[in-house]
Tab-separated table of C-alpha atoms in Angstrom:
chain	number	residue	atom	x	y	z
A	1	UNK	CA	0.000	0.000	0.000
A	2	UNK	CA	1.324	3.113	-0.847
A	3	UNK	CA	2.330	6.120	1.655
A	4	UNK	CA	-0.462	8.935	2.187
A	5	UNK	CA	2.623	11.224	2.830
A	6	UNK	CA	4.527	10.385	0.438
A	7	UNK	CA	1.838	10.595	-2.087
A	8	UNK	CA	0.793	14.302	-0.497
A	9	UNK	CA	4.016	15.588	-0.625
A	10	UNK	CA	4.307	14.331	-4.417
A	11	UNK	CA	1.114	15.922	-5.121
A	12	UNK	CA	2.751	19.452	-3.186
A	13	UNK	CA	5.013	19.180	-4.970
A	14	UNK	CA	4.162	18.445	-8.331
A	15	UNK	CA	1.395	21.166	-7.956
A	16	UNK	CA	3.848	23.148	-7.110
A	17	UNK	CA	5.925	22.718	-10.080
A	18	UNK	CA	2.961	22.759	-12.619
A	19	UNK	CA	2.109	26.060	-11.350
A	20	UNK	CA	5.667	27.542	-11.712
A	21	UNK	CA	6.081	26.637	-15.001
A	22	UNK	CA	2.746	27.291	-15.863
A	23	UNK	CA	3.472	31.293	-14.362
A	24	UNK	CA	6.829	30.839	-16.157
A	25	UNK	CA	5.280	30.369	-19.860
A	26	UNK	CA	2.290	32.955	-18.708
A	27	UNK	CA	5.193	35.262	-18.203
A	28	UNK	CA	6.938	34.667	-21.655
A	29	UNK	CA	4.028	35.475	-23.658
A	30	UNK	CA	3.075	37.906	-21.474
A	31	UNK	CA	6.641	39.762	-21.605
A	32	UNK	CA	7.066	38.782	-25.032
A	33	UNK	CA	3.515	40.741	-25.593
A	34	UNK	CA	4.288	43.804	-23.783
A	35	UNK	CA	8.266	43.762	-25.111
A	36	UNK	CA	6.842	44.040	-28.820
A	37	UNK	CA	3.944	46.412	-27.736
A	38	UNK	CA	7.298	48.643	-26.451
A	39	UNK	CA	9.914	48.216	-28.883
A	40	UNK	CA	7.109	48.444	-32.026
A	41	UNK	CA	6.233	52.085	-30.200
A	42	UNK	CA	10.009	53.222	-30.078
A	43	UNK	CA	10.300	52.245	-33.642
A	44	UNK	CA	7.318	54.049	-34.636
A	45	UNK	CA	8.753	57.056	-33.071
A	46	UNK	CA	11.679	56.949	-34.285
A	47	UNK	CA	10.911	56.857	-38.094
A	48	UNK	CA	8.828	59.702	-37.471
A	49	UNK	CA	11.332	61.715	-35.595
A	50	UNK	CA	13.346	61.046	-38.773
A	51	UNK	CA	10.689	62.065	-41.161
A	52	UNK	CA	10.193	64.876	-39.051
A	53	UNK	CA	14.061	65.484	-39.512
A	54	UNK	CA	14.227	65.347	-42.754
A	55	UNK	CA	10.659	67.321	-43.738
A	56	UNK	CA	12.600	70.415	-41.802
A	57	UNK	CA	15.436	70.385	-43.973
A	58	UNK	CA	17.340	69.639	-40.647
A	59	UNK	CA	19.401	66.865	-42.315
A	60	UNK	CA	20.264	66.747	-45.697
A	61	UNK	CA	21.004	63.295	-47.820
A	62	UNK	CA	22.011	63.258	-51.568
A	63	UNK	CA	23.546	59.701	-53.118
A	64	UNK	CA	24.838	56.441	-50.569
A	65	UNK	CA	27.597	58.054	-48.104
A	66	UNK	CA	26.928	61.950	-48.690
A	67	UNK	CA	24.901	61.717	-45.043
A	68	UNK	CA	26.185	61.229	-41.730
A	69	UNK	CA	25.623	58.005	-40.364
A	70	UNK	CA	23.113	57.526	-37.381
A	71	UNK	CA	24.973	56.244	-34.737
A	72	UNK	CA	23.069	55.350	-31.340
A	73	UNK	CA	25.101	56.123	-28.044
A	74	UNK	CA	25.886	52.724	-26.391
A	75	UNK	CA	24.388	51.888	-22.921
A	76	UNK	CA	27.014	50.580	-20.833
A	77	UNK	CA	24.643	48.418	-18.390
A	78	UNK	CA	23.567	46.780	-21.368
A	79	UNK	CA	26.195	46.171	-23.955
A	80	UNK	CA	24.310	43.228	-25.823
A	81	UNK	CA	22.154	46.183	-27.014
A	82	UNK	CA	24.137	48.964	-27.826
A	83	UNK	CA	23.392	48.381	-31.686
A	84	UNK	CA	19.637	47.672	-31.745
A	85	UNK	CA	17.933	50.108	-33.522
A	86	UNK	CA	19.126	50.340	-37.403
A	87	UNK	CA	17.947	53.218	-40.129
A	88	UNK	CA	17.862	53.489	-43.780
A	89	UNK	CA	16.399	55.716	-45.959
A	90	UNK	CA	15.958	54.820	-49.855
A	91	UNK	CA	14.616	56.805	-52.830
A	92	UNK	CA	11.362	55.686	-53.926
A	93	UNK	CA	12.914	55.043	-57.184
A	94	UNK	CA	14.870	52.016	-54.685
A	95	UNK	CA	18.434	53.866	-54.030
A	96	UNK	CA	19.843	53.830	-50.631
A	97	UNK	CA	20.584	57.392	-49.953
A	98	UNK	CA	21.396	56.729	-45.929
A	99	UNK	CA	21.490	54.411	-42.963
A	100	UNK	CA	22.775	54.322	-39.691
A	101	UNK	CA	25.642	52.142	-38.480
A	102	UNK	CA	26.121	49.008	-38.624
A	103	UNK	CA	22.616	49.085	-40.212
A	104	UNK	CA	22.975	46.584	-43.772
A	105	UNK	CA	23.052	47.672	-46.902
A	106	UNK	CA	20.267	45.446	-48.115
A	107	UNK	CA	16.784	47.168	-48.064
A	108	UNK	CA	15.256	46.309	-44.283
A	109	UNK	CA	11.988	45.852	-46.113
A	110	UNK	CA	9.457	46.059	-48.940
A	111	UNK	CA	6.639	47.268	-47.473
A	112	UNK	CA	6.049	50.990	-47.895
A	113	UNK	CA	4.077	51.832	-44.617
A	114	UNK	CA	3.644	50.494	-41.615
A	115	UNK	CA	4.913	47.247	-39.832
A	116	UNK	CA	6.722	44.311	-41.461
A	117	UNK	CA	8.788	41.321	-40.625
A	118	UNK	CA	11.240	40.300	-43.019
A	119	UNK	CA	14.752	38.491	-43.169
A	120	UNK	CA	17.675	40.042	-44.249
A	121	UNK	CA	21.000	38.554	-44.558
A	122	UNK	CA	20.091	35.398	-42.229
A	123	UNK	CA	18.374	37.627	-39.985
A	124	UNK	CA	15.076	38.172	-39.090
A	125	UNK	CA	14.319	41.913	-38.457
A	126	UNK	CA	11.212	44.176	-37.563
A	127	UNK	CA	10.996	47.393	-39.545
A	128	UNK	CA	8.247	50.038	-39.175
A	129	UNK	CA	8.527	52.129	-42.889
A	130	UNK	CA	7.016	55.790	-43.780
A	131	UNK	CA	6.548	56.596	-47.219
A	132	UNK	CA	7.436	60.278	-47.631
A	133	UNK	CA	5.853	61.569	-51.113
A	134	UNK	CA	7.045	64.736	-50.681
A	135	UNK	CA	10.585	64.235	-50.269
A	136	UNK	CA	10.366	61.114	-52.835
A	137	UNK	CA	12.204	58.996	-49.634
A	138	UNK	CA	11.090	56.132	-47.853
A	139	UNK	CA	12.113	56.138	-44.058
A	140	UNK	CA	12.385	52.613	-42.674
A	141	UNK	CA	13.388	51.979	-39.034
A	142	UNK	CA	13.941	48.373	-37.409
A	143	UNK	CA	15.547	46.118	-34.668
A	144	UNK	CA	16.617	42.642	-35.150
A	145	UNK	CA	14.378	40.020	-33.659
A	146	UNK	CA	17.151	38.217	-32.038
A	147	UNK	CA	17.629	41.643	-29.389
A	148	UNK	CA	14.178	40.863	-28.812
A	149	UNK	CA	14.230	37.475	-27.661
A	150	UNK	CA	17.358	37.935	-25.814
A	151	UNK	CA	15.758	39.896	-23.411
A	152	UNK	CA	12.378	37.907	-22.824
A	153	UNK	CA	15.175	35.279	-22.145
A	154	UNK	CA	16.955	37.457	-19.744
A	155	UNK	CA	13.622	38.064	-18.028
A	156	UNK	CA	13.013	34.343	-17.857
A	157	UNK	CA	16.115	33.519	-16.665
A	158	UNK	CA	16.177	36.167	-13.846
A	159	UNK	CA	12.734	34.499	-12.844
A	160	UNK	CA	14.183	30.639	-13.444
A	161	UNK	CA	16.944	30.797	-11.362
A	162	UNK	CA	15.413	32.155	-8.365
A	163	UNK	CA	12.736	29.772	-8.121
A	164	UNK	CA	15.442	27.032	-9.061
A	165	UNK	CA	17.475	27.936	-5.755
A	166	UNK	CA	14.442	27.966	-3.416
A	167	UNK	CA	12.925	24.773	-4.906
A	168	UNK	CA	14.354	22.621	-2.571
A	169	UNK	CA	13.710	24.900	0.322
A	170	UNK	CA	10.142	24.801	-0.796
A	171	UNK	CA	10.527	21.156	-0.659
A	172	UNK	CA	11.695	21.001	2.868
A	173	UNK	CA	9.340	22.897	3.803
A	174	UNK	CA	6.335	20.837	2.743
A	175	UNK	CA	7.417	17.561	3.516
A	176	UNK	CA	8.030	19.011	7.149
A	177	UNK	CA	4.324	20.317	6.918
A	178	UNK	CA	2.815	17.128	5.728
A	179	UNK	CA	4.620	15.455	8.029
A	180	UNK	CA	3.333	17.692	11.060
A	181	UNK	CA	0.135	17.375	9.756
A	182	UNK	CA	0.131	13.965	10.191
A	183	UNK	CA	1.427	13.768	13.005
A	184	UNK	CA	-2.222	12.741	14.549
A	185	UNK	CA	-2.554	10.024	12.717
A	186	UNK	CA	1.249	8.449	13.513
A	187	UNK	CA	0.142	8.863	17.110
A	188	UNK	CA	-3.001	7.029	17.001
A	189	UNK	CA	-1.430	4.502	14.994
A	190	UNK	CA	1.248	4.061	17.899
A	191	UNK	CA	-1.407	3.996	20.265
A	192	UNK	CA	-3.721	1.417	18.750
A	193	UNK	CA	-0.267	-0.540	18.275
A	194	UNK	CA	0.413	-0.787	21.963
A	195	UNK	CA	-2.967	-1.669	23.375
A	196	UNK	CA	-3.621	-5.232	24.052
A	197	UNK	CA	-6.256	-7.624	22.898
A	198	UNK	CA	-8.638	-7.124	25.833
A	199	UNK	CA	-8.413	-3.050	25.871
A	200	UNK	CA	-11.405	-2.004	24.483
A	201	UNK	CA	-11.676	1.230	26.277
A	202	UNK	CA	-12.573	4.186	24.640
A	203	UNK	CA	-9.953	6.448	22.883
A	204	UNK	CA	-9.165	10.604	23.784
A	205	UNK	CA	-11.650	12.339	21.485
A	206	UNK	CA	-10.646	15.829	22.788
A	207	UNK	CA	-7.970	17.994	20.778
A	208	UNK	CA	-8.876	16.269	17.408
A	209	UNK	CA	-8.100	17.887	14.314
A	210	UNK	CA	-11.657	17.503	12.247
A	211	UNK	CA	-10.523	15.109	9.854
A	212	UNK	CA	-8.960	12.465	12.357
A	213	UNK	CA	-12.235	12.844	14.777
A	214	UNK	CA	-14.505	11.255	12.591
A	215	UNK	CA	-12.235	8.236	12.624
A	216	UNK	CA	-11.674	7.809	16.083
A	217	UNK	CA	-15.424	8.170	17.293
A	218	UNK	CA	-16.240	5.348	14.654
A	219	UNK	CA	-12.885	3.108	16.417
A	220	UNK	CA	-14.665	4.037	19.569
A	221	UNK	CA	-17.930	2.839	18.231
A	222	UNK	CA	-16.569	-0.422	17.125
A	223	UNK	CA	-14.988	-0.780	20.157
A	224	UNK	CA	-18.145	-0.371	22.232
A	225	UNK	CA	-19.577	-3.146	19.525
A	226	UNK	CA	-17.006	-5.132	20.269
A	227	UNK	CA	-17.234	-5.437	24.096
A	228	UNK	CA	-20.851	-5.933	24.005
A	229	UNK	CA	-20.377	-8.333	21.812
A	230	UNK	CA	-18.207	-10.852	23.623
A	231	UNK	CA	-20.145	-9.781	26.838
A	232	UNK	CA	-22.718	-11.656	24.796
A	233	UNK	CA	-20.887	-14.481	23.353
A	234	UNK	CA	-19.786	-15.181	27.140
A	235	UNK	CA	-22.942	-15.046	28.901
A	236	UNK	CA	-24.218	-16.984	25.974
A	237	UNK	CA	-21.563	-19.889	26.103
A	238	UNK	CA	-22.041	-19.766	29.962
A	239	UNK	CA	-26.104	-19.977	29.952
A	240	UNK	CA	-25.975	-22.370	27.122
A	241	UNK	CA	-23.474	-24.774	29.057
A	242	UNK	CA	-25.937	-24.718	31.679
A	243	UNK	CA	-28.771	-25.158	30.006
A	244	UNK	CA	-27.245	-28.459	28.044
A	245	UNK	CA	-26.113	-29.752	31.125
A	246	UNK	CA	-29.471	-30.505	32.412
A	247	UNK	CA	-30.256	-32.557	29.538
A	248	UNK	CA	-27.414	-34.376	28.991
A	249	UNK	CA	-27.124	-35.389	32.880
A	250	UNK	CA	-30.599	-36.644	32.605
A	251	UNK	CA	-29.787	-38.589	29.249
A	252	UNK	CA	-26.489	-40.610	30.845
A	253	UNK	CA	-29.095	-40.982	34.119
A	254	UNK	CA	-31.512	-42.858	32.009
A	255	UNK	CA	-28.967	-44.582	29.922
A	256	UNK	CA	-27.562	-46.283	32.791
A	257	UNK	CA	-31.058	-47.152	34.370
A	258	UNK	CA	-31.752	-48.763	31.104
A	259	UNK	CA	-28.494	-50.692	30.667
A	260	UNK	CA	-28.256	-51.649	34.782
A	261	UNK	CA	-32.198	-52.311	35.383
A	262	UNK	CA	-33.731	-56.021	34.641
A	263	UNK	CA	-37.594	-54.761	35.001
A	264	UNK	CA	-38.793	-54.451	30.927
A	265	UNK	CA	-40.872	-51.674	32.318
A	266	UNK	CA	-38.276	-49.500	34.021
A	267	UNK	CA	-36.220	-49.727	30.267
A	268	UNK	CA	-38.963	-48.969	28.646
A	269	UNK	CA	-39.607	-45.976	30.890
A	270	UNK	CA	-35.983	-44.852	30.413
A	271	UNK	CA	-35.967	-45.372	26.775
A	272	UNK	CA	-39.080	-43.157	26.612
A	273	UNK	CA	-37.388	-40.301	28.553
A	274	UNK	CA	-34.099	-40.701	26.664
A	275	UNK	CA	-35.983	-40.087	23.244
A	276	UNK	CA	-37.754	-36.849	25.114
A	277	UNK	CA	-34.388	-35.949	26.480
A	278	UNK	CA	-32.762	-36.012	23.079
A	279	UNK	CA	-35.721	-34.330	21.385
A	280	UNK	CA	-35.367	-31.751	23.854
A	281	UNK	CA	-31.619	-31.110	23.306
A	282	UNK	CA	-32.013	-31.397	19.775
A	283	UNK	CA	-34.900	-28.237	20.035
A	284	UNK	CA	-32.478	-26.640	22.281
A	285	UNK	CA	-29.373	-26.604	19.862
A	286	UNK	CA	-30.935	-25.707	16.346
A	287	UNK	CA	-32.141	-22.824	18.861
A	288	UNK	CA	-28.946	-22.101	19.660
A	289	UNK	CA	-27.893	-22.001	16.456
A	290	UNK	CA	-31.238	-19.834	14.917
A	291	UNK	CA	-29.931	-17.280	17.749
A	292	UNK	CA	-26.347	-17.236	17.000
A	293	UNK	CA	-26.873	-16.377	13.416
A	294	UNK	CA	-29.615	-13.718	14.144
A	295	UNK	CA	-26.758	-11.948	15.972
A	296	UNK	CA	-23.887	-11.934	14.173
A	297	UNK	CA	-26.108	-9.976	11.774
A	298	UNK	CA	-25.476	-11.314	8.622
A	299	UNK	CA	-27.416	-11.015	6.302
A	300	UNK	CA	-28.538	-13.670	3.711
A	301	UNK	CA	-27.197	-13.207	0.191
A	302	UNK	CA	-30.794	-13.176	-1.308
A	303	UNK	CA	-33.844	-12.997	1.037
A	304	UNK	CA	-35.971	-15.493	-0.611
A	305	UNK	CA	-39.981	-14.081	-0.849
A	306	UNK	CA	-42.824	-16.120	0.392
A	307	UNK	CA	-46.637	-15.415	0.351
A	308	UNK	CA	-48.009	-14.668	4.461
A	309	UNK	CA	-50.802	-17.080	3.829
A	310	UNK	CA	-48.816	-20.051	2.762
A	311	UNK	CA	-45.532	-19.539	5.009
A	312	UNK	CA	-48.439	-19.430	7.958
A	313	UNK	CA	-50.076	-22.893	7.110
A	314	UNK	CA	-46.972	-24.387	6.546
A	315	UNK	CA	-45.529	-23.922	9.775
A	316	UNK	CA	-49.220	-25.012	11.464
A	317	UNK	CA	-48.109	-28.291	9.424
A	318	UNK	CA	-44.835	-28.457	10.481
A	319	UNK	CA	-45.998	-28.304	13.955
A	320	UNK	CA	-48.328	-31.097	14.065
A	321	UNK	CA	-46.017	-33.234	15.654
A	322	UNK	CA	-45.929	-30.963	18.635
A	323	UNK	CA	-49.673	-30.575	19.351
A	324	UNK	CA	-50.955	-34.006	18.649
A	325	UNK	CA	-50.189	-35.077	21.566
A	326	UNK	CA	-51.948	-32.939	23.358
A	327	UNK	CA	-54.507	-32.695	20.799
A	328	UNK	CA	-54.031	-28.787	20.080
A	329	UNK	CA	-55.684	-27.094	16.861
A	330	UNK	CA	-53.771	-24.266	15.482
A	331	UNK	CA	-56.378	-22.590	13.113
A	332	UNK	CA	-55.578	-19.886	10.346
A	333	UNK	CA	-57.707	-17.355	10.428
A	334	UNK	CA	-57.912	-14.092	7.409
A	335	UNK	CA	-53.906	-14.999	6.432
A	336	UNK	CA	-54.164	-12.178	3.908
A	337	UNK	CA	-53.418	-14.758	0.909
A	338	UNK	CA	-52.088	-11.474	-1.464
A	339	UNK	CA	-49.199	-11.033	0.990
A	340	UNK	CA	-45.816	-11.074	-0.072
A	341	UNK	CA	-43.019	-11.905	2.874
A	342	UNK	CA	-39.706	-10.103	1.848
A	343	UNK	CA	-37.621	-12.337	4.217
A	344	UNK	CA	-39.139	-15.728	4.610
A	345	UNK	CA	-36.178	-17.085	6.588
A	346	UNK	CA	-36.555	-14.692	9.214
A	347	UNK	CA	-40.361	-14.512	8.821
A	348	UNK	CA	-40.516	-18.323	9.742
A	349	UNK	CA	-38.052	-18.360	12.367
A	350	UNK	CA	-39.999	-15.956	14.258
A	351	UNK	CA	-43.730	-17.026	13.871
A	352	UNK	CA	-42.419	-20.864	14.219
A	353	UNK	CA	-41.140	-20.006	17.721
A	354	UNK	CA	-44.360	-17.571	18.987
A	355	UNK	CA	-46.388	-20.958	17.578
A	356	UNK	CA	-44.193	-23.436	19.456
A	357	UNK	CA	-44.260	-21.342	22.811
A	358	UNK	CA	-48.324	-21.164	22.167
A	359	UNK	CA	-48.452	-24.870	21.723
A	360	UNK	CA	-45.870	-25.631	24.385
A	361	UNK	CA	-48.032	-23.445	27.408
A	362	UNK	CA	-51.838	-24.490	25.962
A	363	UNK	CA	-53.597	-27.094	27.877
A	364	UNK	CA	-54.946	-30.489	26.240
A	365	UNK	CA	-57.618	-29.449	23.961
A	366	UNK	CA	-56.879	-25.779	23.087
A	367	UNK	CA	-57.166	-24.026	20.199
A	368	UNK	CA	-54.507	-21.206	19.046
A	369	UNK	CA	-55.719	-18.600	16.581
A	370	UNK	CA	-53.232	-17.000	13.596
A	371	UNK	CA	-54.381	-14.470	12.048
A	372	UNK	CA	-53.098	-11.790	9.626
A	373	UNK	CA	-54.172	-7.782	9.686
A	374	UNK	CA	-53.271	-5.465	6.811
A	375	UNK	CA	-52.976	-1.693	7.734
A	376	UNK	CA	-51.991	1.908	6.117
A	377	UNK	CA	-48.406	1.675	7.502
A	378	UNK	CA	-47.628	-2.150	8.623
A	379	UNK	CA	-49.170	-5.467	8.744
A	380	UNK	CA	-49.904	-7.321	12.197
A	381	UNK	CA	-49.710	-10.890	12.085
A	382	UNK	CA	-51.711	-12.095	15.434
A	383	UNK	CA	-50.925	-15.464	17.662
A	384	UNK	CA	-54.179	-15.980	20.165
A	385	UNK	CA	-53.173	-19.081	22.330
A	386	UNK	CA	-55.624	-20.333	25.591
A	387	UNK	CA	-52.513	-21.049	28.298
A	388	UNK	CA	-52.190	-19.032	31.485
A	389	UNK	CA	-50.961	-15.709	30.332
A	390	UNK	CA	-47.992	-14.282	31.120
A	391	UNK	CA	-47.434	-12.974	34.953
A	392	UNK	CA	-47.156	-8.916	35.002
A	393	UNK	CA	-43.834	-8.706	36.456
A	394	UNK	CA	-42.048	-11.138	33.986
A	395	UNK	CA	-43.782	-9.344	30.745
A	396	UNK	CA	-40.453	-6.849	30.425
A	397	UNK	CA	-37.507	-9.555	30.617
A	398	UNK	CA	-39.648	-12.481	28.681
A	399	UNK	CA	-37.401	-11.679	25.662
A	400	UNK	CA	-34.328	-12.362	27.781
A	401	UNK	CA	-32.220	-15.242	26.693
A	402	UNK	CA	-32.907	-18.614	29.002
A	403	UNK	CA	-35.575	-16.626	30.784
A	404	UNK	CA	-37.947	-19.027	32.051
A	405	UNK	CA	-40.857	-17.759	34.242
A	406	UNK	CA	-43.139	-19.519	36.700
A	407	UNK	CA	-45.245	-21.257	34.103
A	408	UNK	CA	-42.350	-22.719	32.255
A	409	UNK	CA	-43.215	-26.342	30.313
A	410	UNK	CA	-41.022	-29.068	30.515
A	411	UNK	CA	-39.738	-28.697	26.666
A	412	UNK	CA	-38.975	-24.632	26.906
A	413	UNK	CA	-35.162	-23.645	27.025
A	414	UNK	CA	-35.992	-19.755	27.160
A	415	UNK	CA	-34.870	-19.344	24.011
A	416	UNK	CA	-37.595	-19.061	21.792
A	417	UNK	CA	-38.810	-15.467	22.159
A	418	UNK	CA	-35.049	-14.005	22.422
A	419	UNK	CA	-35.489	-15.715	18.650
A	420	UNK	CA	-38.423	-14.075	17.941
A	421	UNK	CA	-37.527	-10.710	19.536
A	422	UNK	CA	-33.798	-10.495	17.178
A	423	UNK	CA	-35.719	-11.851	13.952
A	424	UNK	CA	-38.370	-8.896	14.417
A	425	UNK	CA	-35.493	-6.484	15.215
A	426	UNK	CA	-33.725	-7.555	11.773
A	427	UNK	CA	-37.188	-7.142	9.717
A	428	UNK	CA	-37.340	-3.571	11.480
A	429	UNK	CA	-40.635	-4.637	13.098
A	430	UNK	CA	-41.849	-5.198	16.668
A	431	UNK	CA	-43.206	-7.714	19.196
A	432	UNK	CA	-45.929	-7.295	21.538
A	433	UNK	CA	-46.826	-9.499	24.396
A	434	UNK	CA	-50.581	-8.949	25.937
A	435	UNK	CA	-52.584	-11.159	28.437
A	436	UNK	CA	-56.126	-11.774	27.415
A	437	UNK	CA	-59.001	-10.899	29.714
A	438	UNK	CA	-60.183	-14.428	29.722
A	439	UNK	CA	-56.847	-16.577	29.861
A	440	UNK	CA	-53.622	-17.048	27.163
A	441	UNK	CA	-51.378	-14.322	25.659
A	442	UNK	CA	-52.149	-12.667	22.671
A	443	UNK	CA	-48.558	-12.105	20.135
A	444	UNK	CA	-49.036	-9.195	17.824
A	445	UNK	CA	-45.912	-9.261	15.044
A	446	UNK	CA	-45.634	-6.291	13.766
A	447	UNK	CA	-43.699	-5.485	10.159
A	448	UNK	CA	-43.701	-2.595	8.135
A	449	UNK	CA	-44.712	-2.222	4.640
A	450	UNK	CA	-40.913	-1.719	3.545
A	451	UNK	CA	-40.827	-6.053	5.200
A	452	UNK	CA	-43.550	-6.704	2.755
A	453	UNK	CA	-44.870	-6.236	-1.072
């Protein structure tokens, strides 16, 4: 993986750079702009001082030679320039009847008025002309090109240079910042680095820059996740050790009654209660397992659909081993048939169970009533069983895990509504437990629309 400073610091850096040498070329074109904006004046102004010259009669030419030459004073703080402006002045008939010095004896340019470029003797030069009628002359005044480029490039390098030295000062300097600024995040690192397996304690939220705070509440978060977590997984390892123990010490009790005892009906007896013992333990470890994965809280791939109506009678099916023996009727009333289940897994887990602790607590002969109700928001699906209700007091902690209250049956494990409470929690709906004026509990499982199509 690759460094987040090291990849900031490139970025400065190379930012940096881009922007330089973009300023640098803005510059150039900019200077080179303004320099020819400049120099294209002064040559403008000085053809027409010379016109002006020569309309006054101030200077006088005749053939090549018989003027004085115009020599330009030389600037000594710039000697590569001392010869930059050049002069000639030609007959309009195409004689040369003066020039300055050093100026060449070839014609500057063609064009009779105003601004040309042209090349003369390997050079290129910029001439401004003035076509005096009157005095049958043409004036033309230019500079070669190459004075002009020579000092853009002077400019440029006076700008390149100086940027060149502090470069890697500027370089320093960020890579000190970047580091600095990340300087949070090497000391959480070192901190999280240190802490042992078992510290789950919260980390210092106060004095954190903004972007590092967000990070740390969501470490604390997890952390807070985490211990609750494995508070869970113990006290569900411890209550489910206890909970099997019962069983199994009852199964190897039997088992050796039935292997020790010579009466067929004392086997038989202990046979009987070793297939109920196993049945029970059997119940009481697919609950175990329903319950562990309804809180690790993942989620199924694809949540397979299933009508209401049909998931409801299939269940009451599945559960016919469970009430024939005490001859129970589980009838499905109004199971809104048009009723699409978005999660049947979880749908079935958690009627299955509010059925099974109905069947479990009815007396011989009872009847428990399923029924479905459709409304604006959500959709209630109702359990109506005829046991003894549920004690006040124990109404809040029934959803507990192993809770078993006063009228526990022999085949509970006070696991089934924890089930049915963390399968309605992951379908975003709710539970609600309420005794019936007569006798029995009436379940109302309640899902939202969003749970249903």
């Amino acid at each position: 993986m690759s460094s987040i400073r090291k990849r900031l610091i490139t970025i400065l850096i190379g930012t940096t750079g881009l922007v330089w040498l973009f300023a640098v070329g803005w510059i150039y074109l900019s200077t080179q702009a303004e320099v020819k904006k400049v120099l294209d004046a002064r040559l403008m102004e000085s053809a027409h001082m010379v016109n002006s010259l020569l309309t006054d009669r101030r200077v006088e030419v005749g053939d090549e030679g018989g003027i004085g030459q115009f020599t330009p004073k030389p600037i000594p703080d710039f000697p590569n320039y001392d010869r930059q402006l050049f002069c000639q002045i030609w007959s309009l008939d195409g004689n040369l009847v003066g020039r300055s010095a050093s100026a060449p004896k070839d014609m500057l340019t063609h064009t009779n008025n105003g601004f040309s470029d042209t090349v003369v003797s390997g050079s290129t030069w910029r001439v401004y002309t003035i076509e005096n009628t009157q005095l049958g002359m043409r004036i033309m005044v230019g500079d070669n090109m190459s004075v002009r480029n020579s000092l853009v490039r002077d400019v440029i390098t006076g700008l390149i240079l100086p940027a060149l030295l502090i470069f890697p000062f500027l370089a320093g300097l960020i890579w000190i910042s970047v580091r600095r600024g990340l300087m949070p995040l090497s000391t959480l690192a070192s901190t999280l680095s240190k802490r042992s397996a078992d510290d789950l304690s919260a980390l210092e939220e106060s004095n954190l820059p903004s972007e590092i705070a967000p990070a740390v509440n969501a470490l604390n978060g997890l952390f807070n996740r985490v211990e609750e977590a494995r508070e869970r997984e113990k006290s569900f390892a411890i209550f489910a050790a206890h909970e099997l123990k019962t069983p199994l010490a009852g199964l190897k009790t039997q088992a050796h009654i039935a292997m020790n005892s010579k009466d067929e009906h004392v086997r038989d007896n202990a046979v009987r209660q070793i297939s109920t013992g196993v049945d029970r333990t059997t119940r009481l470890v697919k609950q175990l397992l329903d319950l562990a994965s309804l809180e690790t809280d993942e989620e199924p791939a694809k949540p397979k659909e299933e009508y209401a109506g049909k998931l409801m009678h299939l269940i009451a099916q599945d559960l016919r081993m469970l009430t024939q023996p005490k001859n129970i009727t589980i009838t499905i009333q109004d199971p809104c048939q048009n009723l699409k289940i978005k999660d049947a897994q979880l749908f079935t887990l958690a009627l299955r169970n509010i059925l099974e602790n109905a069947v479990n607590h009815s007396p011989e002969g009872a009847t428990i009533y399923c029924s479905c109700k459709m409304e604006a928001d959500n959709v209630s699906i109702i359990v109506e069983d005829e046991g003894p209700g549920i004690p006040v007091d124990e109404l809040p902690h029934i959803s507990e895990r192993f809770f078993r209250g006063r009228y526990k049956s022999e085949n509970g494990s006070g696991l089934g509504l924890a089930i049915v409470q963390a399968a309605t929690t992951r379908m975003n709906g709710q539970v609600n437990f309420i005794n019936r004026e007569a006798s029995g509990v009436k379940v109302v499982l309640t899902l939202p629309i969003s749970a249903t199509n």
